[in-house]
PDB file of C-alpha atoms in Angstrom:
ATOM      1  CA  UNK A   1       0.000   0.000   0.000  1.00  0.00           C
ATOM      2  CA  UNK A   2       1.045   3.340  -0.852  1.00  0.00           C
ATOM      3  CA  UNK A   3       0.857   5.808   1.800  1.00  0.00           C
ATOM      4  CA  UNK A   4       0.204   9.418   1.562  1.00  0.00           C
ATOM      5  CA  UNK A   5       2.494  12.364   3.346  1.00  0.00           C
ATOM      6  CA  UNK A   6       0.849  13.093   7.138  1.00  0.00           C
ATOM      7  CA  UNK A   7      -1.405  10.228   6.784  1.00  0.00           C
ATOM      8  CA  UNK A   8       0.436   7.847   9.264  1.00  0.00           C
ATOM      9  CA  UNK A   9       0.068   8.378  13.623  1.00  0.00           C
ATOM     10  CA  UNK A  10       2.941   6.369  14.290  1.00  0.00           C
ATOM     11  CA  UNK A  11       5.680   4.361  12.863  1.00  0.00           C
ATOM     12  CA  UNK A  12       7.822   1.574  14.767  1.00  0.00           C
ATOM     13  CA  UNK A  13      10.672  -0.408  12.879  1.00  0.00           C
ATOM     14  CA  UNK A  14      12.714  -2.790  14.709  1.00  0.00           C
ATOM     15  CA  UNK A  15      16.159  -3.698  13.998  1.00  0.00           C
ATOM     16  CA  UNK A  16      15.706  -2.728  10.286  1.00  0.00           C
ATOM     17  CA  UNK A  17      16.984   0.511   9.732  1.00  0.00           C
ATOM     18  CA  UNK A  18      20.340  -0.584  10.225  1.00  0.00           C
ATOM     19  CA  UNK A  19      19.938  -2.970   7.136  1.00  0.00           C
ATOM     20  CA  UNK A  20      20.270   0.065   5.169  1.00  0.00           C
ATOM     21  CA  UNK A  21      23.469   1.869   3.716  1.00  0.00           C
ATOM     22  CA  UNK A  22      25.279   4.680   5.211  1.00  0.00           C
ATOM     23  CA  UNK A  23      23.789   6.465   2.431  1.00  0.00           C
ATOM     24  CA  UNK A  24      20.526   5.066   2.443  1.00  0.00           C
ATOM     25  CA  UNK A  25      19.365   5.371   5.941  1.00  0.00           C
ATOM     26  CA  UNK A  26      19.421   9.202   5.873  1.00  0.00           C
ATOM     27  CA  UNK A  27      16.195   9.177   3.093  1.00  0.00           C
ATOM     28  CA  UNK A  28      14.455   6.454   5.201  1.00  0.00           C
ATOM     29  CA  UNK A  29      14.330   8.688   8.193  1.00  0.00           C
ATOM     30  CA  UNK A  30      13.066  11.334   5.375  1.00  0.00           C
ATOM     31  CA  UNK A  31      10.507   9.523   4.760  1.00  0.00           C
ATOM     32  CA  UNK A  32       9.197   8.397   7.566  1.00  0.00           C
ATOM     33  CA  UNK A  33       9.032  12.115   8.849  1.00  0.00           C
ATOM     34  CA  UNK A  34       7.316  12.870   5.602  1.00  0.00           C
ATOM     35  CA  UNK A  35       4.397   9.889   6.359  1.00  0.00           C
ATOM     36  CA  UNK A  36       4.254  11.200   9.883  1.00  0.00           C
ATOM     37  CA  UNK A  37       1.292  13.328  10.932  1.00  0.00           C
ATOM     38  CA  UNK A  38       1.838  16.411  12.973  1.00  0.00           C
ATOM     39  CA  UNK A  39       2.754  15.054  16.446  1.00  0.00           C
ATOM     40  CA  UNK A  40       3.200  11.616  14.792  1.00  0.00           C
ATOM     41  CA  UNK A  41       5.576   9.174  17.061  1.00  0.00           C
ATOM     42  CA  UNK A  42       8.322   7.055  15.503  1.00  0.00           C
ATOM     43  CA  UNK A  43      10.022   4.672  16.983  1.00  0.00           C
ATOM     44  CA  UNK A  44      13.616   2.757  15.851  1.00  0.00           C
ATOM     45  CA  UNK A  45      14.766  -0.122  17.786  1.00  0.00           C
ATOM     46  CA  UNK A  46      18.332  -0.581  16.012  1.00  0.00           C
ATOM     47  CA  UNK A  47      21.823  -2.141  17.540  1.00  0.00           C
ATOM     48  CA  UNK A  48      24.068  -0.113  19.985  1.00  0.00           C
ATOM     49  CA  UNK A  49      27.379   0.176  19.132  1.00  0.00           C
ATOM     50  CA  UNK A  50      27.816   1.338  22.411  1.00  0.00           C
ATOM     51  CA  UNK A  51      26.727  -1.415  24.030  1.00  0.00           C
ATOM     52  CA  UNK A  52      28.375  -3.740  21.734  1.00  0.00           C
ATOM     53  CA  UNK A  53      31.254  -2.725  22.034  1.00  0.00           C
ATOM     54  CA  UNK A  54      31.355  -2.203  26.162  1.00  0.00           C
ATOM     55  CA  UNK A  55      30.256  -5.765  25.803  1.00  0.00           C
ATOM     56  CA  UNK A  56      33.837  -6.190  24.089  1.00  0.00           C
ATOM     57  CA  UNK A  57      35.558  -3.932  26.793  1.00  0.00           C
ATOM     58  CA  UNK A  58      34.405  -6.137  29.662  1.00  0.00           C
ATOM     59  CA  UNK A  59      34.840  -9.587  27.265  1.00  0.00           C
ATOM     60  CA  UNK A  60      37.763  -9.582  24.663  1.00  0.00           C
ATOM     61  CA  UNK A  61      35.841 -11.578  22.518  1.00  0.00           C
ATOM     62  CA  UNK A  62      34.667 -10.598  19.184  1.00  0.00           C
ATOM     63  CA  UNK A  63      32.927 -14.126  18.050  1.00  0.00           C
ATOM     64  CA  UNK A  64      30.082 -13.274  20.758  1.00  0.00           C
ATOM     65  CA  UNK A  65      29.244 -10.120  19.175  1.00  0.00           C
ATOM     66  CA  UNK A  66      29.478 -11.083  15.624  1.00  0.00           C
ATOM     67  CA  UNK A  67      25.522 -11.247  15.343  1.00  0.00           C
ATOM     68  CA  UNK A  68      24.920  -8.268  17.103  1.00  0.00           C
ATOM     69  CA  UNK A  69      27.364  -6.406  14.456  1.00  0.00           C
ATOM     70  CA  UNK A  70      26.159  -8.153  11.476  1.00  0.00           C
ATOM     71  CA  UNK A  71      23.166  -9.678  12.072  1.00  0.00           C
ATOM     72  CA  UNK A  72      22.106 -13.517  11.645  1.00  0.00           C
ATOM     73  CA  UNK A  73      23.259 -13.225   7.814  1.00  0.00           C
ATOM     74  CA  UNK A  74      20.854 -17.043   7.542  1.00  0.00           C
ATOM     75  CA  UNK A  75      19.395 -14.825   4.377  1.00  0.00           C
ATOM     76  CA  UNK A  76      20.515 -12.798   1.417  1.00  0.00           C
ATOM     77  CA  UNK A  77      19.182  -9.643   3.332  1.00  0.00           C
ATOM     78  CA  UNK A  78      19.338 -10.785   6.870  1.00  0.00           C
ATOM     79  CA  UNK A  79      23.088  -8.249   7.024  1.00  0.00           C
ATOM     80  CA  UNK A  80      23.766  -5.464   8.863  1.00  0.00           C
ATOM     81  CA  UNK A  81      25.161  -2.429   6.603  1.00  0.00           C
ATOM     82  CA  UNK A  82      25.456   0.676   9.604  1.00  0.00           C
ATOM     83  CA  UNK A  83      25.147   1.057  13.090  1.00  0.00           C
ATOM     84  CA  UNK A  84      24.129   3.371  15.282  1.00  0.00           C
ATOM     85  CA  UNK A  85      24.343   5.130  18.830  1.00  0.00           C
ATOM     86  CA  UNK A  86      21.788   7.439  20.553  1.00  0.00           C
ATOM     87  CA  UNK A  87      24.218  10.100  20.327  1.00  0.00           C
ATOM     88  CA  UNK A  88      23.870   9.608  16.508  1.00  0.00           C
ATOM     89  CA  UNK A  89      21.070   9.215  15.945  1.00  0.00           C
ATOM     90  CA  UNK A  90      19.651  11.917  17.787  1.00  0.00           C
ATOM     91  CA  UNK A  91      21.559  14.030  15.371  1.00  0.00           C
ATOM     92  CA  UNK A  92      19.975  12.331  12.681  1.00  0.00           C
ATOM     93  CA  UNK A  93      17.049  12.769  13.571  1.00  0.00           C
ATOM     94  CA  UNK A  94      17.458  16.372  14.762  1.00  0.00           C
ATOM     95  CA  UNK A  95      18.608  17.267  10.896  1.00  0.00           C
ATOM     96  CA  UNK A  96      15.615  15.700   9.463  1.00  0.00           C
ATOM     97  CA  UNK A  97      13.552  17.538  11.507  1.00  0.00           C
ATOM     98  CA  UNK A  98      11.985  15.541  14.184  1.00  0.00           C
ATOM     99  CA  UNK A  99      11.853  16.735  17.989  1.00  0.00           C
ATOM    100  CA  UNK A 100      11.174  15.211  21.432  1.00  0.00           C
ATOM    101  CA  UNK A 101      13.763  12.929  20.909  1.00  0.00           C
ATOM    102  CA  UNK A 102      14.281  10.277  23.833  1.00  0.00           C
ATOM    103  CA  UNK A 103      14.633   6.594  24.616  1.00  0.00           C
ATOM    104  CA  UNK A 104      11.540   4.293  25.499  1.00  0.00           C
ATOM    105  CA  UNK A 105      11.194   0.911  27.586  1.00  0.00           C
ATOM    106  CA  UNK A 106      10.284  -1.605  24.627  1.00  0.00           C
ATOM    107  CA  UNK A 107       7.034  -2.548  24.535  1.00  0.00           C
ATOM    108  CA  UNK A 108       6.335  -5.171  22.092  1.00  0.00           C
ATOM    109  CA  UNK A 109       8.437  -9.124  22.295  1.00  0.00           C
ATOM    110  CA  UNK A 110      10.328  -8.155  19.729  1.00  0.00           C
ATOM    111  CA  UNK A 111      14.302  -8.091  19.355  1.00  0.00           C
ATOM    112  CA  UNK A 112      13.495  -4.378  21.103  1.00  0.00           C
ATOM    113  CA  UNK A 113      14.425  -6.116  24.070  1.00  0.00           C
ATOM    114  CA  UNK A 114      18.042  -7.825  23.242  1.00  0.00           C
ATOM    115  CA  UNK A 115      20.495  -6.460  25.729  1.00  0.00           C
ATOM    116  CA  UNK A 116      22.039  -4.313  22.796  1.00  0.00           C
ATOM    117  CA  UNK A 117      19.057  -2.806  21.322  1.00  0.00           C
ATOM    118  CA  UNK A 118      18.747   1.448  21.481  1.00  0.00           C
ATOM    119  CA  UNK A 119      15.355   2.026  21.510  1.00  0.00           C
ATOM    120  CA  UNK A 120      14.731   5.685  20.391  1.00  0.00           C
ATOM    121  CA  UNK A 121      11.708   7.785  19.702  1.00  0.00           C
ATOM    122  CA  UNK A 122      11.278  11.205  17.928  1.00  0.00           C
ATOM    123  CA  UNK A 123       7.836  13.182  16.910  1.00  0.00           C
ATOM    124  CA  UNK A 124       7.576  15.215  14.288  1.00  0.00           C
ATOM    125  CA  UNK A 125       6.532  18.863  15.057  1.00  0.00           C
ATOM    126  CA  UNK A 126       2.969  20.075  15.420  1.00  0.00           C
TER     127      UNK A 126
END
């Protein structure tokens, strides 16, 4: 289905956006903000690289973070291309437009909830 600009109340992706390029992430968020309705919520549940790599500080061991960095890789698509922290995208999101930016308790059973998930929200502006 095709949806049309300020038509959409809320958005949630989880662990997706980071499946897109450097270069293509940027026109995702664009559009998203562009679906959004005034005071429309989106929420990203993507890896943290900080967490991932504290997780490395405390452990030394790179082969127990390999799916958190590139995903399960099981399927053509199934590979992580970027990653993200808050600080980041906060900025991100900040250049697109969007405000209110914060992180929320996740909510649905969902990878959300894997101990390296950054779970981030933004609205776009009345």
């Amino acid at each position: 289905k095709r949806y049309e600009p300020n038509s959409v109340s809320e958005i949630y992706c989880a662990h997706a956006l980071d499946h897109f390029s450097r270069w293509g992430y940027p026109h995702v968020l664009a559009r998203w903000f562009e679906l959004l309705v005034p005071d429309g919520r989106l929420r990203i549940s993507t890896p943290d690289f900080w967490c991932i790599s504290d997780k490395y500080q405390e452990t030394s061991n790179v082969r127990e973070l390999i799916g958190a960095l590139y995903a399960a890789q099981d399927y053509e698509s199934n590979c992580r291309k970027f990653i993200f922290d808050f600080g980041m995208l906060v900025d991100d999101l900040s250049i697109i437009g969007f405000v209110r930016i914060s992180l929320f308790e996740p909510f649905a059973e969902d990878c959300s909830k894997a101990w390296f998930s950054l779970n981030v929200q933004a609205f776009k502006p009345e």
